[in-house]
XYZ file of N, CA and C in Angstrom:
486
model
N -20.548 14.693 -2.401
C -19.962 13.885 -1.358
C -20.426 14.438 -0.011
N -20.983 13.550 0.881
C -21.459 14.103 2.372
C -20.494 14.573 2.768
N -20.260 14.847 4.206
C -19.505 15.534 4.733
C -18.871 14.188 5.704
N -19.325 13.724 6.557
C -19.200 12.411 6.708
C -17.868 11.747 5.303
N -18.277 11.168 4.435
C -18.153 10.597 3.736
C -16.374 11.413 3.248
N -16.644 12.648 3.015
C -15.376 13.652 2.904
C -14.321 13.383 4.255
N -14.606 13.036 5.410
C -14.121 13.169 6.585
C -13.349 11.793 6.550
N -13.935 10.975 6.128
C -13.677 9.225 6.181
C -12.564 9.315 4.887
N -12.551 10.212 3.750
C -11.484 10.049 2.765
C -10.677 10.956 3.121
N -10.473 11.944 4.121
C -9.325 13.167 4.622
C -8.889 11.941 5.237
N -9.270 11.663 6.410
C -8.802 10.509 7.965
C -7.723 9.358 7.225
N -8.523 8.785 5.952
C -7.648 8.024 5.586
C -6.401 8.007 4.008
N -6.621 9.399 3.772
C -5.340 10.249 2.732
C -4.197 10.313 3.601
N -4.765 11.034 4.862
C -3.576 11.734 5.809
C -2.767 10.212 6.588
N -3.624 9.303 6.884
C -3.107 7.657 7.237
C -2.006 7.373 6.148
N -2.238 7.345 4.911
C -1.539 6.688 3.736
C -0.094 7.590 3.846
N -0.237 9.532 3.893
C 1.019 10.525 3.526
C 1.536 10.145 4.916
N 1.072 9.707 6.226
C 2.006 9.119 7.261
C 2.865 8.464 7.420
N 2.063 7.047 6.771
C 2.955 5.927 6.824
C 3.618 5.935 5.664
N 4.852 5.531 5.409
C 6.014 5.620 4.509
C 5.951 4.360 4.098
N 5.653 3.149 4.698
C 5.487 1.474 4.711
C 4.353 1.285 4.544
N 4.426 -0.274 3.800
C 2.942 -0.828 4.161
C 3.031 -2.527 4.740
N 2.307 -2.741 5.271
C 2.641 -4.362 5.612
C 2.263 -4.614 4.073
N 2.598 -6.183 4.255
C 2.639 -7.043 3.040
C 2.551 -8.528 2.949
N 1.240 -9.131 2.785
C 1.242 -10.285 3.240
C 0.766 -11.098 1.917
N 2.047 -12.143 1.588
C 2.100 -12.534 0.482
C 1.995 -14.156 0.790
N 1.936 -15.192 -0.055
C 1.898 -17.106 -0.191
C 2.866 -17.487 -1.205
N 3.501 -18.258 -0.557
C 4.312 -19.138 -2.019
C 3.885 -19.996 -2.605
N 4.146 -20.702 -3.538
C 3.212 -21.756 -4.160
C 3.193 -22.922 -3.594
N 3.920 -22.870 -2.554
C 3.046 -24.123 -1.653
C 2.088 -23.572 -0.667
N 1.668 -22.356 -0.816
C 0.740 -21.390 0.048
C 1.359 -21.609 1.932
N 2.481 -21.586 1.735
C 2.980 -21.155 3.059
C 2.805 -19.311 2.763
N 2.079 -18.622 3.906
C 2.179 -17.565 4.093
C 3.653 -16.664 4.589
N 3.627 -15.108 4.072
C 4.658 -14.676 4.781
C 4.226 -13.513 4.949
N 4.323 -12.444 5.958
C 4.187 -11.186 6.749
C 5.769 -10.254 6.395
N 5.782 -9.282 5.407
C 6.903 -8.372 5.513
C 5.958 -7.196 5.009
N 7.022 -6.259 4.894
C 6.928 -5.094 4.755
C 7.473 -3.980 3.248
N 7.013 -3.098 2.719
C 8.121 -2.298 1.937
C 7.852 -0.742 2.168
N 8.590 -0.181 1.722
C 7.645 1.532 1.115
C 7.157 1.479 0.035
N 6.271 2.635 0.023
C 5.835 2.192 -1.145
C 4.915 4.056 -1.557
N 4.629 3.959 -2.748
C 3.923 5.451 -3.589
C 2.205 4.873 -3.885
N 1.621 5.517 -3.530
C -0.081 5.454 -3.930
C -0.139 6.817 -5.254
N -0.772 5.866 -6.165
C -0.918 7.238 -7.131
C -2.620 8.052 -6.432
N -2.579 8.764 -7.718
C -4.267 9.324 -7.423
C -5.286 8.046 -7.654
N -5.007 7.096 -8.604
C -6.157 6.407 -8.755
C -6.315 5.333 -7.757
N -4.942 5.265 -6.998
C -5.468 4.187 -5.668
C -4.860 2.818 -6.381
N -3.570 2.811 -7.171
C -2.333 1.615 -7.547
C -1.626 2.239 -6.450
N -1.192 1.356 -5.780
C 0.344 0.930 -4.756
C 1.007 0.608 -5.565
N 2.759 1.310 -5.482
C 3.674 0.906 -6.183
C 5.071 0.430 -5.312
N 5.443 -0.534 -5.395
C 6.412 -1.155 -4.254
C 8.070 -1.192 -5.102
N 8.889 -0.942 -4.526
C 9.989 -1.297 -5.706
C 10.712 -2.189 -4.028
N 10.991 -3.487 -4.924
C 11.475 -4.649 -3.862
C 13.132 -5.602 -4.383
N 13.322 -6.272 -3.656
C 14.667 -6.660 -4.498
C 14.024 -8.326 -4.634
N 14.374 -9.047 -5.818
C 14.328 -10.491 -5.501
C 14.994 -11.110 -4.394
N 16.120 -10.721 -3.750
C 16.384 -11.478 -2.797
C 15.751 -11.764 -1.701
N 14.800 -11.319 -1.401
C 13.391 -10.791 -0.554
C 12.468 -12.241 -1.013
N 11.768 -12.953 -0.542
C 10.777 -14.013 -0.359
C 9.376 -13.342 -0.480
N 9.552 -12.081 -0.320
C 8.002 -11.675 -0.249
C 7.967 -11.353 -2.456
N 9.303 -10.813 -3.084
C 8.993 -10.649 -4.248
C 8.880 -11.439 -4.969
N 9.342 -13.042 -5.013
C 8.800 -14.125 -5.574
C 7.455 -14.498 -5.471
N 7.632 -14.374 -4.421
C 5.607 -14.299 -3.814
C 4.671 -13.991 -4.771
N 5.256 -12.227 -4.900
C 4.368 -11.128 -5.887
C 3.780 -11.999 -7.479
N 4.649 -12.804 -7.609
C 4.490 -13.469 -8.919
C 3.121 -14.448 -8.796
N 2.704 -14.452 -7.727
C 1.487 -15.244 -7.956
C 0.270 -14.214 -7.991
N 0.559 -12.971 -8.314
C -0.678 -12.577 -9.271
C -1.502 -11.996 -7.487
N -1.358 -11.874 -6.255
C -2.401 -11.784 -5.602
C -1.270 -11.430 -3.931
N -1.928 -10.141 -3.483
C -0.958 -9.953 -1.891
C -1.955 -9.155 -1.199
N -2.041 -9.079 0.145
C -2.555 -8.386 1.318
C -2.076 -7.026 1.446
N -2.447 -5.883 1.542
C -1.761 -4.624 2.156
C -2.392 -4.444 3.484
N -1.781 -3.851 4.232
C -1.950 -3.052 5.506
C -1.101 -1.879 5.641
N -2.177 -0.792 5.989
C -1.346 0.385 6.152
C -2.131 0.766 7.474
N -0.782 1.042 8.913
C -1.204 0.868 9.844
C -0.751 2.171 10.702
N -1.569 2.912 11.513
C -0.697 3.854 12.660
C 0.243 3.245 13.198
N 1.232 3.773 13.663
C 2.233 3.658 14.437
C 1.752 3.686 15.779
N 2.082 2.466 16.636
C 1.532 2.191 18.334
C 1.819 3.302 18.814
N 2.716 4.018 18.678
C 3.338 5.242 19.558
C 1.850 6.551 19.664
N 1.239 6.408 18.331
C -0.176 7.673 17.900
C -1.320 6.921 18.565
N -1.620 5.846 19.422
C -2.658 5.347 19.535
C -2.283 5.384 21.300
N -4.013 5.684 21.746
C -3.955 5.052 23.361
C -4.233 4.342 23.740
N -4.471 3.557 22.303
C -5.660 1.927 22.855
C -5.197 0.741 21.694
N -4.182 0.407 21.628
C -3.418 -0.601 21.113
C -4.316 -1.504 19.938
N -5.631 -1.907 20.889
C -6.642 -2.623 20.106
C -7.278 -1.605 19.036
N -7.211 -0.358 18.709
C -7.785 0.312 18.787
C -7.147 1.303 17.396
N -5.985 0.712 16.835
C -5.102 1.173 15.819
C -5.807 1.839 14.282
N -5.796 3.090 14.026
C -6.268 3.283 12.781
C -5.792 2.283 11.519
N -6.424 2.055 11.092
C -6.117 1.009 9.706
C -6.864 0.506 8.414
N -5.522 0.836 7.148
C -6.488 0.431 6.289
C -5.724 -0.615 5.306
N -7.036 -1.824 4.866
C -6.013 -2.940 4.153
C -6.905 -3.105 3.017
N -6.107 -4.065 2.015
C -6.600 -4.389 0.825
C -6.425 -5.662 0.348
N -6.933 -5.792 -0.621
C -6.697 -7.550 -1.274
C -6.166 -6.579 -2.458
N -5.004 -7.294 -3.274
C -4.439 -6.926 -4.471
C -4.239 -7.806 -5.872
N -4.774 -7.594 -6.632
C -3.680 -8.052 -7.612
C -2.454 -7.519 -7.749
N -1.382 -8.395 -8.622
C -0.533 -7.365 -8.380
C 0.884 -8.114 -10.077
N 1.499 -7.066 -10.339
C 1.870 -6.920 -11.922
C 2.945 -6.225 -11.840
N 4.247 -6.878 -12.188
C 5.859 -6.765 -12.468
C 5.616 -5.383 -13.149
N 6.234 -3.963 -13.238
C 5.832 -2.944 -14.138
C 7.479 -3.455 -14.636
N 7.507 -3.682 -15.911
C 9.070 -3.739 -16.477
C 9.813 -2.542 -16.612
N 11.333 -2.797 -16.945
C 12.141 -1.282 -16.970
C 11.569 -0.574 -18.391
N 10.994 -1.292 -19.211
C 10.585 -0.638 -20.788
C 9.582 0.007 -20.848
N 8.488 0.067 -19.463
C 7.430 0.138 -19.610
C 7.408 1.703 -19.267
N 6.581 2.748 -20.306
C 6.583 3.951 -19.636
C 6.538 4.504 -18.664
N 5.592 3.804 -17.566
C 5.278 3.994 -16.309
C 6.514 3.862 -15.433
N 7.218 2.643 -15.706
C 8.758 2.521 -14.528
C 9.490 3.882 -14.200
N 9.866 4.600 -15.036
C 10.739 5.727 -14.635
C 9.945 6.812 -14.060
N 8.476 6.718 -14.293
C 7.953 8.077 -13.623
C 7.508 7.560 -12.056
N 7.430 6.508 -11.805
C 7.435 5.851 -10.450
C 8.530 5.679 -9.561
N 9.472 5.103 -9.801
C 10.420 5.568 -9.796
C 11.348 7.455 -9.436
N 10.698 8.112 -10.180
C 11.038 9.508 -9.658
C 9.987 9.767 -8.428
N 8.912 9.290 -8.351
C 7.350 9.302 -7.409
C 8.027 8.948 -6.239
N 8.653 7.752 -6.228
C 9.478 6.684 -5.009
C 10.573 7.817 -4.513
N 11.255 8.592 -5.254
C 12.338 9.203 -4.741
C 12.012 10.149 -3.929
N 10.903 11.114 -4.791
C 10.457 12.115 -3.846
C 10.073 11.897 -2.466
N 8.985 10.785 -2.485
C 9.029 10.273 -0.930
C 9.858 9.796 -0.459
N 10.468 8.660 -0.845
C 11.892 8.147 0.318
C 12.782 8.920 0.052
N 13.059 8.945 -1.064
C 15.016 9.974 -0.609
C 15.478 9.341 -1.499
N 17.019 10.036 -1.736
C 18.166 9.839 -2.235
C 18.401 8.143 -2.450
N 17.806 7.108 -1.541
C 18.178 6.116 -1.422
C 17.828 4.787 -3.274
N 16.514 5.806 -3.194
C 16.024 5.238 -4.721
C 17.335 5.437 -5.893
N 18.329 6.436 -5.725
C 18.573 6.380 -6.811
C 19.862 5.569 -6.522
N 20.231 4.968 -5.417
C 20.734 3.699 -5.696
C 20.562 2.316 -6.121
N 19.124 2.469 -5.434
C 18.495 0.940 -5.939
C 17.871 0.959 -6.973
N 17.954 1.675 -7.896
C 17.600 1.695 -9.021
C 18.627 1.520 -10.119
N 20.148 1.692 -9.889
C 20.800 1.097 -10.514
C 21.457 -0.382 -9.934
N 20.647 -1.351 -9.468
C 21.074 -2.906 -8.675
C 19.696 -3.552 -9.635
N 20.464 -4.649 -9.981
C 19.783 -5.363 -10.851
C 18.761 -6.237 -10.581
N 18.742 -6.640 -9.015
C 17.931 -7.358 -8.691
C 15.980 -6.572 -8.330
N 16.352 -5.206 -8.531
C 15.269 -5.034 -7.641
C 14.373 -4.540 -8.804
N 12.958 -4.816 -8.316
C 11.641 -4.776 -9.048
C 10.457 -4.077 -8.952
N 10.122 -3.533 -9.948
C 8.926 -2.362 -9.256
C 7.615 -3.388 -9.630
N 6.360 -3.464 -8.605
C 5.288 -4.124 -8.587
C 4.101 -3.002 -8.222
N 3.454 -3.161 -9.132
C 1.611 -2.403 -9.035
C 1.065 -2.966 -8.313
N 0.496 -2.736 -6.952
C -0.483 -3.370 -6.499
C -1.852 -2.637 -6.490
N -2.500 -3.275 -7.866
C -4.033 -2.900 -7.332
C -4.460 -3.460 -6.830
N -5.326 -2.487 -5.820
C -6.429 -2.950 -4.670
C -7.694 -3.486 -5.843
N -8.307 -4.576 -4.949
C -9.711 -4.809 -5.610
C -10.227 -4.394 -4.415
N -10.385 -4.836 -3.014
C -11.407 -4.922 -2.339
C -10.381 -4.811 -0.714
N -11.233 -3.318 0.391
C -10.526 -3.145 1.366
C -11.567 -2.396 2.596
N -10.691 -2.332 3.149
C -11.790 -1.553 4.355
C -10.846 -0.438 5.196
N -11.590 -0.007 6.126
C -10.731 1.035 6.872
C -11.512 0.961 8.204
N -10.134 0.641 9.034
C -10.890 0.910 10.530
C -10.428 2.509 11.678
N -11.548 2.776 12.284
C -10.867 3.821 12.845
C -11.283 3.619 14.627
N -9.854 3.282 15.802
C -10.395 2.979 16.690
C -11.772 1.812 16.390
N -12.726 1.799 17.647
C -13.242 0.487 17.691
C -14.701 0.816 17.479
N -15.974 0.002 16.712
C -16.696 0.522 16.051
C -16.932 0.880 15.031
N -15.835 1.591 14.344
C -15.754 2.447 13.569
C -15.132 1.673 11.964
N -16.055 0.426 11.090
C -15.155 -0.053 10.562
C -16.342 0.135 9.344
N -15.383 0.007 7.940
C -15.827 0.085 7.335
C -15.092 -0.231 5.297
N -16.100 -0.669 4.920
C -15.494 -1.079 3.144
C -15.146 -0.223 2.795
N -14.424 0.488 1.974
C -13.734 1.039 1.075
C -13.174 0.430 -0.586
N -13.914 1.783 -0.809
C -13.046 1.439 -2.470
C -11.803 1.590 -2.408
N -11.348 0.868 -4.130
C -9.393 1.435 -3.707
C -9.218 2.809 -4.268
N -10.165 3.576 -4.726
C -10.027 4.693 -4.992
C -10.473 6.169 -3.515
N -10.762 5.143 -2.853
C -11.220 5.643 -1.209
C -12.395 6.911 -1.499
N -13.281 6.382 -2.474
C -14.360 7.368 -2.932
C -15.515 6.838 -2.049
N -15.733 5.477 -1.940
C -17.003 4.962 -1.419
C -16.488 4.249 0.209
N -17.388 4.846 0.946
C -17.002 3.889 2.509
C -18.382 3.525 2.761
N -18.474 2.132 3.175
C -19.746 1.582 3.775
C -19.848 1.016 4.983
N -20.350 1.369 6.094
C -20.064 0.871 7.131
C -20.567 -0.460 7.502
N -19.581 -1.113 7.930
C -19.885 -2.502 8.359
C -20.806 -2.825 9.797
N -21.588 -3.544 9.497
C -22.537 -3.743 10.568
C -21.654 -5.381 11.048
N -21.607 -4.862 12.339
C -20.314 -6.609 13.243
C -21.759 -7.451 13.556
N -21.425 -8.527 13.238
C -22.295 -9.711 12.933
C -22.124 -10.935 12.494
């Protein structure tokens, strides 16, 4: 791995252990769009894991198989507004059920980062844990500086604006 290339996957590890949220931009099946938000756990292989409640419009959404991520600096870390570190993805994305081995160890993943709060919403019936794999994303840093990314944030290619 260049050094370069090492620098572009530190810049954007340390982006992801920042932000606690990710935007979330999901369609209903009449493809009206919607813009929310959740927390959420990145494993090592680069799955987003969201635990959401149905009463939420964005988790009916999830059911169509396909959502937007954005994971964004906070305006407060930036001096140039236009200029925001950021990285987004196109997802599929897949209900993990309560039976499924994976739910409870995500679940403990979710706690460690948010808190105490998981182990309430984990006993409320409405709420749902969702995988979002990335297929296809990029990462921008300030202006210039943009570029593809895998969802495993192994490969960055820089985009030529055109």
């Amino acid at each position: 791995m260049t050094e370069e290339l090492t620098q572009l996957r530190e810049h954007a590890c340390e982006l992801i252990e920042r932000c606690k949220s990710l935007h979330l931009a999901t369609v209903d099946q009449h493809a009206k769009p919607l813009a929310s938000y959740a927390p959420f756990y990145r494993t090592d292989n680069g799955d987003y894991f969201i635990f959401v409640s149905t009463l939420s419009s964005h988790t009916g959404n999830l059911a169509g198989g396909t959502a937007s991520i954005l994971i964004i600096d906070d305006e407060a870390r930036t001096s140039q507004i236009y200029a925001r570190n950021r990285l987004g993805f196109d997802c599929y994305c897949q209900q993990v059920r309560r039976e499924d081995s994976l739910y409870e160890r995500i679940l403990d993943e979710l706690e460690r980062r948010h808190g105490a709060v998981i182990q309430t919403l984990r006993t409320l019936a409405d709420f749902r844990l969702y995988r979002l794999r990335p297929e296809s994303g990029s990462f921008v840093i300030g202006f210039g500086q943009a570029y593809e990314v895998s969802p495993d944030l192994a490969n960055f290619s820089h985009v030529v604006p055109g």
